[in-house]
Amino acid sequence: MPMHPAPPTDLSGLVDAFENTMQAIVDLGQTCTARDFDLQTECPGWSVKDQFSHVVGIESWLDGSEPPSLELPELSHVNNEQGAFVELFVHERRSREGADVVGELEDVLVSRMAALRDPTLTVETEVRGVFGRTDAGTALLLRINDIWVHEQDIRTAIRRPGNLDSPGAAVFVSSISLLFPKIVARDASVPIGHAVILDVTGPVVARIGARVLQGPDHRPLGEALFTGGGHDADTASAPVETTSITLSTDALTRRAAGRRSVEDTLHTVHGDEDVARSVLEHLVIMH
């Protein structure tokens, strides 16, 4: 079953998805009140304003600016070097008004789009990425995922749901799909011979599945289902146990972003409850 809407795969589509997601955050920021900016979000330690500060800080840095040179106070939600680096941009803007941070984001978006629309840019072009130099295609996928998740953090906090059928949403669901075989076979330790299916009811509609085989090294190996490949037909008639988990795009993506516990993730299970719980516990793809 193909995903609908389908995620972009070429450079033009990825750049459009990036712009769509960034513009959605800018539009949200322009409607936020001072009270909205102070609301806490599902992202530990961050208010709505901090979410905007994070996005503008990282995008400004990727656009060529230097990271802030300052000392962070001790913060309970910062527990590694990467988290501390990200927090620098947020802490630098804590004394500023939310509307001012949104205005900065508008300016950064203009500059970023000028760079991303450069006709010489290709998916293979080496660019600065959050985790170091990488190709433009990979960098865009990582930024779309991150920005879209923070957009949803903001929307949840200010109670303005939306953009769950956007290119950014499709990119994030597709990222879950690509990682799902490993999650099932290695992280969740689903037994060999078992298949797990995620039925995503929408607005992004998808069927994501993996079955566990014994690999050539005798370790469990996850095989993706519903890819259109030849193995899908074999799986349909194979005598495997199957556990299906049904949930909405919002429930899936909030869980995969690590924002909600399994208990707080609305879902239904047909099959082995223990298998389903283990998969959902290990479904987080962002930290």
PDB file of C-alpha atoms in Angstrom:
ATOM      1  CA  MET A   1       0.000   0.000   0.000  1.00  0.00           C
ATOM      2  CA  PRO A   2       1.636   3.279  -1.056  1.00  0.00           C
ATOM      3  CA  MET A   3       1.774   6.177   1.359  1.00  0.00           C
ATOM      4  CA  HIS A   4      -0.648   9.022   0.673  1.00  0.00           C
ATOM      5  CA  PRO A   5       0.352  11.746   0.281  1.00  0.00           C
ATOM      6  CA  ALA A   6       3.680  10.418  -0.958  1.00  0.00           C
ATOM      7  CA  PRO A   7       6.857  11.980   0.452  1.00  0.00           C
ATOM      8  CA  PRO A   8       9.034  14.036  -1.897  1.00  0.00           C
ATOM      9  CA  THR A   9      12.131  12.267  -3.183  1.00  0.00           C
ATOM     10  CA  ASP A  10      13.833  14.701  -5.570  1.00  0.00           C
ATOM     11  CA  LEU A  11      15.693  17.894  -4.663  1.00  0.00           C
ATOM     12  CA  SER A  12      12.930  20.230  -5.827  1.00  0.00           C
ATOM     13  CA  GLY A  13      10.326  18.352  -3.770  1.00  0.00           C
ATOM     14  CA  LEU A  14      12.547  18.316  -0.677  1.00  0.00           C
ATOM     15  CA  VAL A  15      13.235  22.044  -0.953  1.00  0.00           C
ATOM     16  CA  ASP A  16       9.499  22.708  -1.353  1.00  0.00           C
ATOM     17  CA  ALA A  17       8.773  20.550   1.720  1.00  0.00           C
ATOM     18  CA  PHE A  18      11.398  22.433   3.724  1.00  0.00           C
ATOM     19  CA  GLU A  19       9.932  25.796   2.699  1.00  0.00           C
ATOM     20  CA  ASN A  20       6.375  24.621   3.422  1.00  0.00           C
ATOM     21  CA  THR A  21       7.344  23.472   6.923  1.00  0.00           C
ATOM     22  CA  MET A  22       9.354  26.581   7.734  1.00  0.00           C
ATOM     23  CA  GLN A  23       6.605  28.874   6.455  1.00  0.00           C
ATOM     24  CA  ALA A  24       4.035  27.001   8.541  1.00  0.00           C
ATOM     25  CA  ILE A  25       6.072  27.756  11.671  1.00  0.00           C
ATOM     26  CA  VAL A  26       6.455  31.411  10.695  1.00  0.00           C
ATOM     27  CA  ASP A  27       2.702  31.659  10.115  1.00  0.00           C
ATOM     28  CA  LEU A  28       2.033  30.109  13.525  1.00  0.00           C
ATOM     29  CA  GLY A  29       4.437  32.515  15.188  1.00  0.00           C
ATOM     30  CA  GLN A  30       2.734  35.520  13.659  1.00  0.00           C
ATOM     31  CA  THR A  31      -0.525  34.509  15.367  1.00  0.00           C
ATOM     32  CA  CYS A  32       0.983  33.753  18.798  1.00  0.00           C
ATOM     33  CA  THR A  33       0.259  35.993  21.756  1.00  0.00           C
ATOM     34  CA  ALA A  34       2.711  36.710  24.575  1.00  0.00           C
ATOM     35  CA  ARG A  35       0.858  34.080  26.611  1.00  0.00           C
ATOM     36  CA  ASP A  36       1.202  31.551  23.780  1.00  0.00           C
ATOM     37  CA  PHE A  37       4.967  32.022  23.648  1.00  0.00           C
ATOM     38  CA  ASP A  38       5.202  31.209  27.368  1.00  0.00           C
ATOM     39  CA  LEU A  39       3.281  27.927  27.143  1.00  0.00           C
ATOM     40  CA  GLN A  40       5.255  24.770  27.836  1.00  0.00           C
ATOM     41  CA  THR A  41       5.462  22.152  25.082  1.00  0.00           C
ATOM     42  CA  GLU A  42       5.820  18.369  25.014  1.00  0.00           C
ATOM     43  CA  CYS A  43       9.520  18.857  24.266  1.00  0.00           C
ATOM     44  CA  PRO A  44      11.160  18.717  27.735  1.00  0.00           C
ATOM     45  CA  GLY A  45      12.345  22.069  29.047  1.00  0.00           C
ATOM     46  CA  TRP A  46      11.135  24.151  26.125  1.00  0.00           C
ATOM     47  CA  SER A  47       8.372  26.719  25.887  1.00  0.00           C
ATOM     48  CA  VAL A  48       6.704  27.695  22.604  1.00  0.00           C
ATOM     49  CA  LYS A  49       9.171  30.577  22.259  1.00  0.00           C
ATOM     50  CA  ASP A  50      12.066  28.185  22.859  1.00  0.00           C
ATOM     51  CA  GLN A  51      10.837  26.078  19.949  1.00  0.00           C
ATOM     52  CA  PHE A  52      11.076  29.077  17.637  1.00  0.00           C
ATOM     53  CA  SER A  53      14.493  29.933  19.082  1.00  0.00           C
ATOM     54  CA  HIS A  54      15.713  26.411  18.382  1.00  0.00           C
ATOM     55  CA  VAL A  55      14.578  26.430  14.765  1.00  0.00           C
ATOM     56  CA  VAL A  56      15.923  29.898  13.958  1.00  0.00           C
ATOM     57  CA  GLY A  57      19.189  29.244  15.780  1.00  0.00           C
ATOM     58  CA  ILE A  58      19.958  26.015  13.949  1.00  0.00           C
ATOM     59  CA  GLU A  59      18.892  27.390  10.571  1.00  0.00           C
ATOM     60  CA  SER A  60      20.982  30.515  11.079  1.00  0.00           C
ATOM     61  CA  TRP A  61      23.994  28.345  11.933  1.00  0.00           C
ATOM     62  CA  LEU A  62      23.430  26.129   8.884  1.00  0.00           C
ATOM     63  CA  ASP A  63      23.257  29.354   6.868  1.00  0.00           C
ATOM     64  CA  GLY A  64      26.792  30.204   7.946  1.00  0.00           C
ATOM     65  CA  SER A  65      26.609  32.038  11.292  1.00  0.00           C
ATOM     66  CA  GLU A  66      28.819  31.112  14.239  1.00  0.00           C
ATOM     67  CA  PRO A  67      27.326  29.281  17.257  1.00  0.00           C
ATOM     68  CA  PRO A  68      26.837  31.349  20.424  1.00  0.00           C
ATOM     69  CA  SER A  69      29.799  31.608  22.760  1.00  0.00           C
ATOM     70  CA  LEU A  70      28.279  31.372  26.228  1.00  0.00           C
ATOM     71  CA  GLU A  71      28.105  29.139  29.273  1.00  0.00           C
ATOM     72  CA  LEU A  72      24.955  27.177  29.906  1.00  0.00           C
ATOM     73  CA  PRO A  73      23.462  26.845  33.375  1.00  0.00           C
ATOM     74  CA  GLU A  74      22.767  23.329  34.583  1.00  0.00           C
ATOM     75  CA  LEU A  75      19.585  22.152  32.859  1.00  0.00           C
ATOM     76  CA  SER A  76      17.839  18.855  33.661  1.00  0.00           C
ATOM     77  CA  HIS A  77      16.742  18.302  30.048  1.00  0.00           C
ATOM     78  CA  VAL A  78      20.292  18.588  28.672  1.00  0.00           C
ATOM     79  CA  ASN A  79      22.198  15.332  29.105  1.00  0.00           C
ATOM     80  CA  ASN A  80      24.731  15.094  26.268  1.00  0.00           C
ATOM     81  CA  GLU A  81      27.074  17.163  24.132  1.00  0.00           C
ATOM     82  CA  GLN A  82      24.671  17.411  21.195  1.00  0.00           C
ATOM     83  CA  GLY A  83      21.878  18.565  23.492  1.00  0.00           C
ATOM     84  CA  ALA A  84      24.136  21.210  25.010  1.00  0.00           C
ATOM     85  CA  PHE A  85      25.083  22.511  21.565  1.00  0.00           C
ATOM     86  CA  VAL A  86      21.433  22.797  20.525  1.00  0.00           C
ATOM     87  CA  GLU A  87      20.576  24.508  23.800  1.00  0.00           C
ATOM     88  CA  LEU A  88      23.091  27.312  23.148  1.00  0.00           C
ATOM     89  CA  PHE A  89      20.854  28.801  20.462  1.00  0.00           C
ATOM     90  CA  VAL A  90      17.782  28.603  22.691  1.00  0.00           C
ATOM     91  CA  HIS A  91      19.509  30.084  25.736  1.00  0.00           C
ATOM     92  CA  GLU A  92      20.927  32.944  23.664  1.00  0.00           C
ATOM     93  CA  ARG A  93      17.375  34.088  22.845  1.00  0.00           C
ATOM     94  CA  ARG A  94      15.702  33.564  26.231  1.00  0.00           C
ATOM     95  CA  SER A  95      15.692  37.286  27.063  1.00  0.00           C
ATOM     96  CA  ARG A  96      14.061  38.276  23.765  1.00  0.00           C
ATOM     97  CA  GLU A  97      10.375  38.639  22.962  1.00  0.00           C
ATOM     98  CA  GLY A  98       8.746  35.832  21.050  1.00  0.00           C
ATOM     99  CA  ALA A  99       7.594  38.114  18.246  1.00  0.00           C
ATOM    100  CA  ASP A 100      11.186  39.308  17.784  1.00  0.00           C
ATOM    101  CA  VAL A 101      12.411  35.699  17.441  1.00  0.00           C
ATOM    102  CA  VAL A 102       9.701  35.007  14.841  1.00  0.00           C
ATOM    103  CA  GLY A 103      10.810  38.092  12.921  1.00  0.00           C
ATOM    104  CA  GLU A 104      14.359  36.757  12.903  1.00  0.00           C
ATOM    105  CA  LEU A 105      13.036  33.437  11.602  1.00  0.00           C
ATOM    106  CA  GLU A 106      11.345  35.219   8.686  1.00  0.00           C
ATOM    107  CA  ASP A 107      14.656  36.795   7.692  1.00  0.00           C
ATOM    108  CA  VAL A 108      16.584  33.537   8.028  1.00  0.00           C
ATOM    109  CA  LEU A 109      14.006  31.740   5.876  1.00  0.00           C
ATOM    110  CA  VAL A 110      14.576  34.223   3.045  1.00  0.00           C
ATOM    111  CA  SER A 111      18.323  33.637   3.187  1.00  0.00           C
ATOM    112  CA  ARG A 112      17.993  29.846   3.460  1.00  0.00           C
ATOM    113  CA  MET A 113      15.648  29.644   0.497  1.00  0.00           C
ATOM    114  CA  ALA A 114      18.007  31.716  -1.647  1.00  0.00           C
ATOM    115  CA  ALA A 115      20.753  29.161  -0.926  1.00  0.00           C
ATOM    116  CA  LEU A 116      18.505  26.135  -1.450  1.00  0.00           C
ATOM    117  CA  ARG A 117      17.132  27.491  -4.749  1.00  0.00           C
ATOM    118  CA  ASP A 118      20.645  27.950  -6.126  1.00  0.00           C
ATOM    119  CA  PRO A 119      20.487  26.287  -9.563  1.00  0.00           C
ATOM    120  CA  THR A 120      23.911  24.692  -9.020  1.00  0.00           C
ATOM    121  CA  LEU A 121      22.703  22.784  -5.922  1.00  0.00           C
ATOM    122  CA  THR A 122      22.133  19.045  -6.345  1.00  0.00           C
ATOM    123  CA  VAL A 123      21.133  16.299  -3.911  1.00  0.00           C
ATOM    124  CA  GLU A 124      24.800  15.272  -3.801  1.00  0.00           C
ATOM    125  CA  THR A 125      26.204  18.756  -3.095  1.00  0.00           C
ATOM    126  CA  GLU A 126      28.138  18.763   0.182  1.00  0.00           C
ATOM    127  CA  VAL A 127      26.653  21.186   2.715  1.00  0.00           C
ATOM    128  CA  ARG A 128      26.838  21.901   6.424  1.00  0.00           C
ATOM    129  CA  GLY A 129      24.563  19.537   8.338  1.00  0.00           C
ATOM    130  CA  VAL A 130      23.561  19.297  11.967  1.00  0.00           C
ATOM    131  CA  PHE A 131      25.881  16.302  12.462  1.00  0.00           C
ATOM    132  CA  GLY A 132      28.664  17.544  10.193  1.00  0.00           C
ATOM    133  CA  ARG A 133      29.235  17.884   6.456  1.00  0.00           C
ATOM    134  CA  THR A 134      26.805  15.817   4.405  1.00  0.00           C
ATOM    135  CA  ASP A 135      24.968  15.826   1.076  1.00  0.00           C
ATOM    136  CA  ALA A 136      22.115  18.278   0.533  1.00  0.00           C
ATOM    137  CA  GLY A 137      19.474  15.547   0.219  1.00  0.00           C
ATOM    138  CA  THR A 138      20.319  14.048   3.610  1.00  0.00           C
ATOM    139  CA  ALA A 139      20.588  17.478   5.227  1.00  0.00           C
ATOM    140  CA  LEU A 140      17.152  18.472   3.955  1.00  0.00           C
ATOM    141  CA  LEU A 141      15.520  15.256   5.157  1.00  0.00           C
ATOM    142  CA  LEU A 142      16.949  15.758   8.646  1.00  0.00           C
ATOM    143  CA  ARG A 143      15.857  19.390   8.799  1.00  0.00           C
ATOM    144  CA  ILE A 144      12.341  18.707   7.487  1.00  0.00           C
ATOM    145  CA  ASN A 145      11.864  15.998  10.111  1.00  0.00           C
ATOM    146  CA  ASP A 146      13.150  18.160  12.947  1.00  0.00           C
ATOM    147  CA  ILE A 147      11.299  21.341  11.984  1.00  0.00           C
ATOM    148  CA  TRP A 148       8.015  19.536  11.332  1.00  0.00           C
ATOM    149  CA  VAL A 149       8.182  17.822  14.739  1.00  0.00           C
ATOM    150  CA  HIS A 150       8.758  21.185  16.431  1.00  0.00           C
ATOM    151  CA  GLU A 151       5.894  22.673  14.436  1.00  0.00           C
ATOM    152  CA  GLN A 152       3.674  19.956  15.919  1.00  0.00           C
ATOM    153  CA  ASP A 153       5.078  20.712  19.397  1.00  0.00           C
ATOM    154  CA  ILE A 154       3.956  24.314  18.946  1.00  0.00           C
ATOM    155  CA  ARG A 155       0.555  23.377  17.525  1.00  0.00           C
ATOM    156  CA  THR A 156      -0.126  20.972  20.387  1.00  0.00           C
ATOM    157  CA  ALA A 157       0.813  23.558  23.021  1.00  0.00           C
ATOM    158  CA  ILE A 158      -1.316  26.355  21.551  1.00  0.00           C
ATOM    159  CA  ARG A 159      -4.108  23.933  20.563  1.00  0.00           C
ATOM    160  CA  ARG A 160      -4.083  24.685  16.860  1.00  0.00           C
ATOM    161  CA  PRO A 161      -3.737  21.272  15.176  1.00  0.00           C
ATOM    162  CA  GLY A 162      -2.889  21.151  11.501  1.00  0.00           C
ATOM    163  CA  ASN A 163      -0.405  20.356   8.738  1.00  0.00           C
ATOM    164  CA  LEU A 164      -0.759  16.617   9.388  1.00  0.00           C
ATOM    165  CA  ASP A 165      -1.202  15.961   5.655  1.00  0.00           C
ATOM    166  CA  SER A 166       1.743  18.125   4.597  1.00  0.00           C
ATOM    167  CA  PRO A 167       4.950  17.115   2.799  1.00  0.00           C
ATOM    168  CA  GLY A 168       6.721  17.403   6.152  1.00  0.00           C
ATOM    169  CA  ALA A 169       4.316  14.909   7.713  1.00  0.00           C
ATOM    170  CA  ALA A 170       4.843  12.517   4.798  1.00  0.00           C
ATOM    171  CA  VAL A 171       8.630  12.811   5.154  1.00  0.00           C
ATOM    172  CA  PHE A 172       8.439  11.976   8.859  1.00  0.00           C
ATOM    173  CA  VAL A 173       6.148   8.967   8.355  1.00  0.00           C
ATOM    174  CA  SER A 174       8.431   7.777   5.554  1.00  0.00           C
ATOM    175  CA  SER A 175      11.422   8.021   7.917  1.00  0.00           C
ATOM    176  CA  ILE A 176       9.613   5.756  10.377  1.00  0.00           C
ATOM    177  CA  SER A 177       8.915   3.306   7.551  1.00  0.00           C
ATOM    178  CA  LEU A 178      12.583   3.117   6.554  1.00  0.00           C
ATOM    179  CA  LEU A 179      13.689   2.390  10.122  1.00  0.00           C
ATOM    180  CA  PHE A 180      10.841   0.035  10.963  1.00  0.00           C
ATOM    181  CA  PRO A 181      12.499  -3.301   9.992  1.00  0.00           C
ATOM    182  CA  LYS A 182      15.436  -2.593  12.316  1.00  0.00           C
ATOM    183  CA  ILE A 183      13.112  -1.408  15.092  1.00  0.00           C
ATOM    184  CA  VAL A 184      11.082  -4.605  14.895  1.00  0.00           C
ATOM    185  CA  ALA A 185      13.901  -7.139  14.516  1.00  0.00           C
ATOM    186  CA  ARG A 186      16.750  -5.643  16.533  1.00  0.00           C
ATOM    187  CA  ASP A 187      15.434  -2.968  18.919  1.00  0.00           C
ATOM    188  CA  ALA A 188      12.096  -4.488  19.932  1.00  0.00           C
ATOM    189  CA  SER A 189      13.424  -8.081  19.737  1.00  0.00           C
ATOM    190  CA  VAL A 190      10.295  -9.396  18.004  1.00  0.00           C
ATOM    191  CA  PRO A 191      10.660 -13.200  17.584  1.00  0.00           C
ATOM    192  CA  ILE A 192      11.764 -14.713  14.291  1.00  0.00           C
ATOM    193  CA  GLY A 193       8.730 -15.673  12.250  1.00  0.00           C
ATOM    194  CA  HIS A 194       6.605 -12.758  13.506  1.00  0.00           C
ATOM    195  CA  ALA A 195       5.382  -9.852  11.399  1.00  0.00           C
ATOM    196  CA  VAL A 196       4.336  -6.441  12.703  1.00  0.00           C
ATOM    197  CA  ILE A 197       2.157  -3.999  10.784  1.00  0.00           C
ATOM    198  CA  LEU A 198       1.460  -0.331  11.467  1.00  0.00           C
ATOM    199  CA  ASP A 199      -1.830   0.754   9.910  1.00  0.00           C
ATOM    200  CA  VAL A 200      -1.749   4.551   9.832  1.00  0.00           C
ATOM    201  CA  THR A 201      -5.282   5.883   9.386  1.00  0.00           C
ATOM    202  CA  GLY A 202      -4.464   9.445   8.347  1.00  0.00           C
ATOM    203  CA  PRO A 203      -4.286  12.234   7.421  1.00  0.00           C
ATOM    204  CA  VAL A 204      -1.087  10.630   6.055  1.00  0.00           C
ATOM    205  CA  VAL A 205      -2.379   7.143   5.242  1.00  0.00           C
ATOM    206  CA  ALA A 206       0.146   4.327   5.188  1.00  0.00           C
ATOM    207  CA  ARG A 207       0.697   0.663   5.886  1.00  0.00           C
ATOM    208  CA  ILE A 208       4.157  -0.008   7.301  1.00  0.00           C
ATOM    209  CA  GLY A 209       5.261  -3.563   7.986  1.00  0.00           C
ATOM    210  CA  ALA A 210       8.211  -5.801   8.742  1.00  0.00           C
ATOM    211  CA  ARG A 211       8.661  -9.500   9.364  1.00  0.00           C
ATOM    212  CA  VAL A 212      11.546 -11.034  11.266  1.00  0.00           C
ATOM    213  CA  LEU A 213      13.755 -13.567   9.521  1.00  0.00           C
ATOM    214  CA  GLN A 214      16.944 -15.301  10.578  1.00  0.00           C
ATOM    215  CA  GLY A 215      19.781 -13.492   8.883  1.00  0.00           C
ATOM    216  CA  PRO A 216      22.889 -15.077   7.360  1.00  0.00           C
ATOM    217  CA  ASP A 217      24.759 -14.301  10.592  1.00  0.00           C
ATOM    218  CA  HIS A 218      21.993 -16.145  12.521  1.00  0.00           C
ATOM    219  CA  ARG A 219      20.843 -12.862  14.045  1.00  0.00           C
ATOM    220  CA  PRO A 220      17.268 -11.575  13.585  1.00  0.00           C
ATOM    221  CA  LEU A 221      16.827  -9.632  10.361  1.00  0.00           C
ATOM    222  CA  GLY A 222      13.913  -7.317   9.605  1.00  0.00           C
ATOM    223  CA  GLU A 223      12.413  -7.511   6.121  1.00  0.00           C
ATOM    224  CA  ALA A 224      10.228  -4.614   4.989  1.00  0.00           C
ATOM    225  CA  LEU A 225       6.716  -5.430   3.796  1.00  0.00           C
ATOM    226  CA  PHE A 226       4.407  -3.566   1.390  1.00  0.00           C
ATOM    227  CA  THR A 227       7.318  -2.280  -0.673  1.00  0.00           C
ATOM    228  CA  GLY A 228       6.022  -3.594  -3.970  1.00  0.00           C
ATOM    229  CA  GLY A 229       8.877  -6.089  -4.125  1.00  0.00           C
ATOM    230  CA  GLY A 230       8.567  -9.792  -4.822  1.00  0.00           C
ATOM    231  CA  HIS A 231       8.779 -10.855  -1.178  1.00  0.00           C
ATOM    232  CA  ASP A 232       5.449  -9.208  -0.335  1.00  0.00           C
ATOM    233  CA  ALA A 233       3.507 -11.873  -2.208  1.00  0.00           C
ATOM    234  CA  ASP A 234       5.454 -14.608  -0.424  1.00  0.00           C
ATOM    235  CA  THR A 235       4.687 -13.035   2.939  1.00  0.00           C
ATOM    236  CA  ALA A 236       0.964 -12.942   2.261  1.00  0.00           C
ATOM    237  CA  SER A 237       0.817 -16.748   2.145  1.00  0.00           C
ATOM    238  CA  ALA A 238       3.591 -17.505   4.644  1.00  0.00           C
ATOM    239  CA  PRO A 239       2.527 -19.056   7.982  1.00  0.00           C
ATOM    240  CA  VAL A 240       3.770 -16.197  10.171  1.00  0.00           C
ATOM    241  CA  GLU A 241       2.230 -14.705  13.271  1.00  0.00           C
ATOM    242  CA  THR A 242       1.119 -11.130  12.701  1.00  0.00           C
ATOM    243  CA  THR A 243       0.508  -8.280  15.101  1.00  0.00           C
ATOM    244  CA  SER A 244      -1.200  -5.161  13.759  1.00  0.00           C
ATOM    245  CA  ILE A 245      -1.146  -1.748  15.431  1.00  0.00           C
ATOM    246  CA  THR A 246      -3.641   0.837  14.213  1.00  0.00           C
ATOM    247  CA  LEU A 247      -3.171   4.525  15.006  1.00  0.00           C
ATOM    248  CA  SER A 248      -3.531   7.986  13.496  1.00  0.00           C
ATOM    249  CA  THR A 249      -0.777  10.071  11.923  1.00  0.00           C
ATOM    250  CA  ASP A 250      -0.780  12.325  14.973  1.00  0.00           C
ATOM    251  CA  ALA A 251      -0.497   9.423  17.427  1.00  0.00           C
ATOM    252  CA  LEU A 252       2.245   7.735  15.403  1.00  0.00           C
ATOM    253  CA  THR A 253       4.354  10.835  14.927  1.00  0.00           C
ATOM    254  CA  ARG A 254       4.033  12.080  18.510  1.00  0.00           C
ATOM    255  CA  ARG A 255       5.184   8.680  19.752  1.00  0.00           C
ATOM    256  CA  ALA A 256       7.994   8.412  17.180  1.00  0.00           C
ATOM    257  CA  ALA A 257       9.190  11.878  18.196  1.00  0.00           C
ATOM    258  CA  GLY A 258       9.355  10.700  21.809  1.00  0.00           C
ATOM    259  CA  ARG A 259       6.777  13.237  22.911  1.00  0.00           C
ATOM    260  CA  ARG A 260       4.225  10.797  24.349  1.00  0.00           C
ATOM    261  CA  SER A 261       4.445   7.569  26.278  1.00  0.00           C
ATOM    262  CA  VAL A 262       2.943   4.344  24.983  1.00  0.00           C
ATOM    263  CA  GLU A 263       0.139   4.762  27.525  1.00  0.00           C
ATOM    264  CA  ASP A 264      -0.640   8.231  26.143  1.00  0.00           C
ATOM    265  CA  THR A 265      -0.576   7.046  22.518  1.00  0.00           C
ATOM    266  CA  LEU A 266      -4.072   6.177  21.319  1.00  0.00           C
ATOM    267  CA  HIS A 267      -3.876   2.903  19.381  1.00  0.00           C
ATOM    268  CA  THR A 268      -5.509  -0.490  18.935  1.00  0.00           C
ATOM    269  CA  VAL A 269      -3.803  -3.875  18.673  1.00  0.00           C
ATOM    270  CA  HIS A 270      -4.786  -7.072  16.891  1.00  0.00           C
ATOM    271  CA  GLY A 271      -2.433  -9.866  17.836  1.00  0.00           C
ATOM    272  CA  ASP A 272       0.270 -10.117  20.485  1.00  0.00           C
ATOM    273  CA  GLU A 273      -0.065  -7.275  22.993  1.00  0.00           C
ATOM    274  CA  ASP A 274       3.474  -7.797  24.322  1.00  0.00           C
ATOM    275  CA  VAL A 275       4.957  -7.574  20.824  1.00  0.00           C
ATOM    276  CA  ALA A 276       2.951  -4.423  20.113  1.00  0.00           C
ATOM    277  CA  ARG A 277       4.077  -2.781  23.333  1.00  0.00           C
ATOM    278  CA  SER A 278       7.734  -3.593  22.693  1.00  0.00           C
ATOM    279  CA  VAL A 279       7.539  -2.121  19.188  1.00  0.00           C
ATOM    280  CA  LEU A 280       5.842   1.037  20.446  1.00  0.00           C
ATOM    281  CA  GLU A 281       8.390   1.386  23.255  1.00  0.00           C
ATOM    282  CA  HIS A 282      11.210   1.276  20.698  1.00  0.00           C
ATOM    283  CA  LEU A 283       9.497   3.354  18.023  1.00  0.00           C
ATOM    284  CA  VAL A 284      11.161   6.635  18.981  1.00  0.00           C
ATOM    285  CA  ILE A 285      13.356   7.792  16.088  1.00  0.00           C
ATOM    286  CA  MET A 286      14.254  11.238  17.476  1.00  0.00           C
ATOM    287  CA  HIS A 287      16.093  12.017  20.700  1.00  0.00           C
TER     288      HIS A 287
END
